[in-house]
mmCIF file with all atom_site columns, C-alpha atoms in Angstrom:
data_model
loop_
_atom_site.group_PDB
_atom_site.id
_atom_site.type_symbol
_atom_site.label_atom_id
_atom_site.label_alt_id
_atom_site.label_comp_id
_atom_site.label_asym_id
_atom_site.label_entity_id
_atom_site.label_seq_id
_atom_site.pdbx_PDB_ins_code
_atom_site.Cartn_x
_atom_site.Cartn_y
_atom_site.Cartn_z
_atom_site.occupancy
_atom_site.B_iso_or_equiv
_atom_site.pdbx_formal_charge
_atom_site.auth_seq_id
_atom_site.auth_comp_id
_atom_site.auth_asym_id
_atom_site.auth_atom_id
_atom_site.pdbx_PDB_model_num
ATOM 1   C CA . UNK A 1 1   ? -24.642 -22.465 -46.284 1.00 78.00 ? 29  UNK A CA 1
ATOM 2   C CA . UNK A 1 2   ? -23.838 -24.949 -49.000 1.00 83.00 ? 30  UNK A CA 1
ATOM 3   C CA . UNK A 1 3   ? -22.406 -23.285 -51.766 1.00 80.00 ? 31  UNK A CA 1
ATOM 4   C CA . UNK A 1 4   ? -22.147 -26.379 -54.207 1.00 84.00 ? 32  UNK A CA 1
ATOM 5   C CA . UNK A 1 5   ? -23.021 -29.576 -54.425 1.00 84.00 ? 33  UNK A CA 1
ATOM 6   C CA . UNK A 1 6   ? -20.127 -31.540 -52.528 1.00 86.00 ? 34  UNK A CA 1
ATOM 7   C CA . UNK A 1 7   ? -19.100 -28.739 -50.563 1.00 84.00 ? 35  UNK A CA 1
ATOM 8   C CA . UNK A 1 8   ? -18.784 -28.874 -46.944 1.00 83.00 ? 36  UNK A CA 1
ATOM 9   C CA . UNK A 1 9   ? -21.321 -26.680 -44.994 1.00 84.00 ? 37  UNK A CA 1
ATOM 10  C CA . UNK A 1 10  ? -20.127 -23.232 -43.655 1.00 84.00 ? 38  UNK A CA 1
ATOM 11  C CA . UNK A 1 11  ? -21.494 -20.981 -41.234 1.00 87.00 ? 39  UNK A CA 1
ATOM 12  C CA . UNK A 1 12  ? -22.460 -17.615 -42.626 1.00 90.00 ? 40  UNK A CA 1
ATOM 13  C CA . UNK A 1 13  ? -23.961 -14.107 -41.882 1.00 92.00 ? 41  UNK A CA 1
ATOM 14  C CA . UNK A 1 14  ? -26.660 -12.868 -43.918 1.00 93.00 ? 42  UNK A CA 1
ATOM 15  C CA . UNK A 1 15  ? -25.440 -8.834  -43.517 1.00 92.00 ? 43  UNK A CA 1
ATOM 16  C CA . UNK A 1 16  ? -28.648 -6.644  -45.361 1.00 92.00 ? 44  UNK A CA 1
ATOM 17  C CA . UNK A 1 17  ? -27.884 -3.598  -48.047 1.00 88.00 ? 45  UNK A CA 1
ATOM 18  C CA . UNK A 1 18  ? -30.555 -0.986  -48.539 1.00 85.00 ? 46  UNK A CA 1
ATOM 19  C CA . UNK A 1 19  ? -30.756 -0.354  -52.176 1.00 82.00 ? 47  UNK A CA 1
ATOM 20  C CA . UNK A 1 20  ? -28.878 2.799   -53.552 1.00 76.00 ? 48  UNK A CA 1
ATOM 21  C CA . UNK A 1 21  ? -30.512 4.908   -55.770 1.00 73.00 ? 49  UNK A CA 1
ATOM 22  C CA . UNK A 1 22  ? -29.780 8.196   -57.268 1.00 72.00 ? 50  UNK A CA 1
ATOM 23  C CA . UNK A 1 23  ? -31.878 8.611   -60.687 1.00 70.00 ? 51  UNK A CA 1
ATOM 24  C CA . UNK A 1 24  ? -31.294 4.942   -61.658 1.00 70.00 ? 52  UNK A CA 1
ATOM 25  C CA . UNK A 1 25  ? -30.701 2.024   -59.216 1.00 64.00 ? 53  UNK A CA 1
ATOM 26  C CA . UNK A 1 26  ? -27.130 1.978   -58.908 1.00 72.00 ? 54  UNK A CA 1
ATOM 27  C CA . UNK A 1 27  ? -26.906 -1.182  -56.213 1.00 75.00 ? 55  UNK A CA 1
ATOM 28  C CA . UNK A 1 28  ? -30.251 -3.135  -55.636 1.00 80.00 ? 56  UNK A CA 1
ATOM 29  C CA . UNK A 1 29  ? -31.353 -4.343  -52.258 1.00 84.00 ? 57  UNK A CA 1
ATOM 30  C CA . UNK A 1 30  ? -30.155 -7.497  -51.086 1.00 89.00 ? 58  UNK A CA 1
ATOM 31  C CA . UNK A 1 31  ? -27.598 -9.602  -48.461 1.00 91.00 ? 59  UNK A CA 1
ATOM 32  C CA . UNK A 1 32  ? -23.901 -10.164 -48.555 1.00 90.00 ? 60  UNK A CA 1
ATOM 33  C CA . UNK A 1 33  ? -22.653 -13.184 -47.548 1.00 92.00 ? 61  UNK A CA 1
ATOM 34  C CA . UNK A 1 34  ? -19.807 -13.107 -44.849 1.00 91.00 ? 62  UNK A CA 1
ATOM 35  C CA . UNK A 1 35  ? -18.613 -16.481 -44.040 1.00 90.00 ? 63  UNK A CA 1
ATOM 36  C CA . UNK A 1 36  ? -17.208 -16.835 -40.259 1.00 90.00 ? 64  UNK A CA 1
ATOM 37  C CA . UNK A 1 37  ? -14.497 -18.848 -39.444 1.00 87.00 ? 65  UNK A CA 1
ATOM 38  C CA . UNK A 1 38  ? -14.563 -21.847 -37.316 1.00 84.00 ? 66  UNK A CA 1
ATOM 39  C CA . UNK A 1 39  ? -12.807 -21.809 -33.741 1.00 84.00 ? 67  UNK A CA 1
ATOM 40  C CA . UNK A 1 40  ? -9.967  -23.957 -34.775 1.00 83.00 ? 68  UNK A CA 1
ATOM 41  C CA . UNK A 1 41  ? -9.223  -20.351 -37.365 1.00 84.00 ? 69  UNK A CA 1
ATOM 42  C CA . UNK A 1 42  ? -9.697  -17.758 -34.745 1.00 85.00 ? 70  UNK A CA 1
ATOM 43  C CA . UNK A 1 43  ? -6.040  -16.983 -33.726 1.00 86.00 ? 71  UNK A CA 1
ATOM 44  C CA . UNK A 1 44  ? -4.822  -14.587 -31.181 1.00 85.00 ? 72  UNK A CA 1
ATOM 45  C CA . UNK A 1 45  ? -1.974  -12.080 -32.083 1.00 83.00 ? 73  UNK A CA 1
ATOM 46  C CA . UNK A 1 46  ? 0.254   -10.426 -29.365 1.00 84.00 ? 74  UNK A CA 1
ATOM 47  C CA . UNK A 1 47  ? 0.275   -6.942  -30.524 1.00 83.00 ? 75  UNK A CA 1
ATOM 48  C CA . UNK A 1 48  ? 3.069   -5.783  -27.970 1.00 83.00 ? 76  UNK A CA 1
ATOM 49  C CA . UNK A 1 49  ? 5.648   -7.890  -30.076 1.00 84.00 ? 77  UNK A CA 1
ATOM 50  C CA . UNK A 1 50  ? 5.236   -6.326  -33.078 1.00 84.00 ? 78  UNK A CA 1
ATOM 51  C CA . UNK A 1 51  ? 7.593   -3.139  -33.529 1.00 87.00 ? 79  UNK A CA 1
ATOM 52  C CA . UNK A 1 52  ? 6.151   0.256   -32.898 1.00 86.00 ? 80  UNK A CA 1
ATOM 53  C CA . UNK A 1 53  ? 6.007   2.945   -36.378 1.00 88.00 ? 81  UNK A CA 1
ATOM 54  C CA . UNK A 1 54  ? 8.245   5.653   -36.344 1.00 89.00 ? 82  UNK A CA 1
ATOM 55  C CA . UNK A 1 55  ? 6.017   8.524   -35.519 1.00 88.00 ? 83  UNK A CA 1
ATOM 56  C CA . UNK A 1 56  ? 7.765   11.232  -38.280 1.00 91.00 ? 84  UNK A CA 1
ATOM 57  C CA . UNK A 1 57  ? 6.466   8.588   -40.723 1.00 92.00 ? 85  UNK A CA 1
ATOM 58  C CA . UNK A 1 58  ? 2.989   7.872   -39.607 1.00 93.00 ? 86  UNK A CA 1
ATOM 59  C CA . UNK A 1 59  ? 1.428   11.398  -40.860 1.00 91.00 ? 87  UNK A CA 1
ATOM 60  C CA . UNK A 1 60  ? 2.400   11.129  -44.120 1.00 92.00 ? 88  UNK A CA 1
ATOM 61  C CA . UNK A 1 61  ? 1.473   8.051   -44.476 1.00 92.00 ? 89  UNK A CA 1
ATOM 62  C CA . UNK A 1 62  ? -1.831  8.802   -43.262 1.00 92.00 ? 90  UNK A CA 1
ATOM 63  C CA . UNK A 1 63  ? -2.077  11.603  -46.079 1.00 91.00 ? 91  UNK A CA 1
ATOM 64  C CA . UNK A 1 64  ? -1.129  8.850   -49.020 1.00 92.00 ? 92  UNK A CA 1
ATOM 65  C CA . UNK A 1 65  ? -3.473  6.579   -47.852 1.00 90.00 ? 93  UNK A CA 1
ATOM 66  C CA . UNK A 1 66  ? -6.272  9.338   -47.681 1.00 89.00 ? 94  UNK A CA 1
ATOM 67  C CA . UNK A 1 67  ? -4.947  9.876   -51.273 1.00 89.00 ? 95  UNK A CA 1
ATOM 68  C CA . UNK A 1 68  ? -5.645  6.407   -51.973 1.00 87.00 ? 96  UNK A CA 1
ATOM 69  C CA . UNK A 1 69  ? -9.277  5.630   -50.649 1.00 83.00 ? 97  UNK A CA 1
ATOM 70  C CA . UNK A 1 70  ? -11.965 6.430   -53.099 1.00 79.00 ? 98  UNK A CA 1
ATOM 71  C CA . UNK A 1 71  ? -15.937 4.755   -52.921 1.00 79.00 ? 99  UNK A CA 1
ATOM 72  C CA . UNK A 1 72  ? -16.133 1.669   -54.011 1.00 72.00 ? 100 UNK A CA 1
ATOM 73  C CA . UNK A 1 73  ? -18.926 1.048   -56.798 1.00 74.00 ? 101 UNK A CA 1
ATOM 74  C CA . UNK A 1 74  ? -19.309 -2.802  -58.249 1.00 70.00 ? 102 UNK A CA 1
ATOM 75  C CA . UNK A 1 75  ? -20.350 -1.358  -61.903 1.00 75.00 ? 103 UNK A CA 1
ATOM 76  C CA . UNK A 1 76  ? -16.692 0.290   -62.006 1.00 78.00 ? 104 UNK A CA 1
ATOM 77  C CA . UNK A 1 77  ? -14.783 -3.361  -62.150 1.00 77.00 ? 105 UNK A CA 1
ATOM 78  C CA . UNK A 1 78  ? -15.343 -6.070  -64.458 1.00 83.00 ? 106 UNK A CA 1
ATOM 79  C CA . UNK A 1 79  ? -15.425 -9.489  -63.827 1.00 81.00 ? 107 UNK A CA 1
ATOM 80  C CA . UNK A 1 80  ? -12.314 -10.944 -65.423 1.00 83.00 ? 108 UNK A CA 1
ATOM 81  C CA . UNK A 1 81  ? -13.670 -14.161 -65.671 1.00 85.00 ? 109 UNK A CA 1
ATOM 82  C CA . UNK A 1 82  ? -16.884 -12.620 -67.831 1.00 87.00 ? 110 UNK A CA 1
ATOM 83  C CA . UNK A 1 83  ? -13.719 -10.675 -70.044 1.00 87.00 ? 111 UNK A CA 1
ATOM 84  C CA . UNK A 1 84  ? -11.869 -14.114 -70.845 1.00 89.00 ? 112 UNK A CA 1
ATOM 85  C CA . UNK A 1 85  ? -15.160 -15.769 -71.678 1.00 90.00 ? 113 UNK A CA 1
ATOM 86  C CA . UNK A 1 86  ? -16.053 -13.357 -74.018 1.00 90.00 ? 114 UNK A CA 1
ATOM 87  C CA . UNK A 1 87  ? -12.633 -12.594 -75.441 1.00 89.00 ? 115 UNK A CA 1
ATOM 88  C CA . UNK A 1 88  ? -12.447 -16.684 -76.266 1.00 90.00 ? 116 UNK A CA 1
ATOM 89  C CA . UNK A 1 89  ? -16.040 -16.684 -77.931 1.00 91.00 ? 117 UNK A CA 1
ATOM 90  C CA . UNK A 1 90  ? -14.868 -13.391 -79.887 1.00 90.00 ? 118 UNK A CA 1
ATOM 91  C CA . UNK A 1 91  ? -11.870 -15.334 -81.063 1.00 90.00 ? 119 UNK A CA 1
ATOM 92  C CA . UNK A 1 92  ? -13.751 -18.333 -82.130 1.00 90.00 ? 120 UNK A CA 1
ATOM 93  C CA . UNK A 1 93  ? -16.942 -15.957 -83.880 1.00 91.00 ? 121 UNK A CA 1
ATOM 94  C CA . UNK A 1 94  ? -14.518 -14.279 -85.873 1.00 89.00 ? 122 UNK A CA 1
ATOM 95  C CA . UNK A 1 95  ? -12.146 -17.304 -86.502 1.00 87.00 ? 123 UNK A CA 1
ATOM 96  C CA . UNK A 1 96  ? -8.832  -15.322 -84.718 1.00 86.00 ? 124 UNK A CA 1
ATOM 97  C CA . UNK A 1 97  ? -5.919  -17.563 -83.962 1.00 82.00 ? 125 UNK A CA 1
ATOM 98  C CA . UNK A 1 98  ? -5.416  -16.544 -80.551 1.00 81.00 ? 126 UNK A CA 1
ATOM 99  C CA . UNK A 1 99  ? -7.476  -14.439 -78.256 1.00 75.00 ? 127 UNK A CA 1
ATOM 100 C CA . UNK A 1 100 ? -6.616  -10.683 -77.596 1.00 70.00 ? 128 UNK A CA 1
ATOM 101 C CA . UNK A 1 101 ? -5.056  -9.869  -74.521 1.00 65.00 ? 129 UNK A CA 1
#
């Protein structure tokens, strides 16, 4: 894939999404993009180094991060660049001195 113009090429994987619907579309049918790493960025990791969890710890952490997961839905976050634009084209249609944070 070539995103842009002068980019450099990457290699990519096309991974398909069935479209989601539940009285209205709610996610449309399409691909996401997953870009894979070249060999020089695959690294191994020795896992035995690393320091084991203290095991009265690990079940309630388990519980908080159970806590913590919810679905993810696109439509619930808004692109902050989209905000800034329009906050800056708010300021300037109604002649503000400085944009709204």
């Amino acid at each position: 894939l070539i995103s842009r113009k002068n980019s450099p090429p990457r290699l990519i994987s096309l991974i398909p999404q069935l479209e989601s619907t539940e009285d209205s579309q709610k996610t449309p049918a399409g691909f996401h993009v997953v870009y894979l790493p070249y060999k020089d960025e695959i690294r191994q990791f020795n896992l035995e180094s690393l320091p084991k969890p203290n095991p009265s710890l690990v079940e309630p952490l388990k519980s908080v991060l159970k806590k913590l997961t919810f679905t993810y839905n696109p439509e619930n976050f808004e692109n902050p660049a989209l905000q800034k634009h329009w906050r800056n084209v708010e300021t300037l249609a109604l002649d503000k001195e400085s944009v709204d944070e």
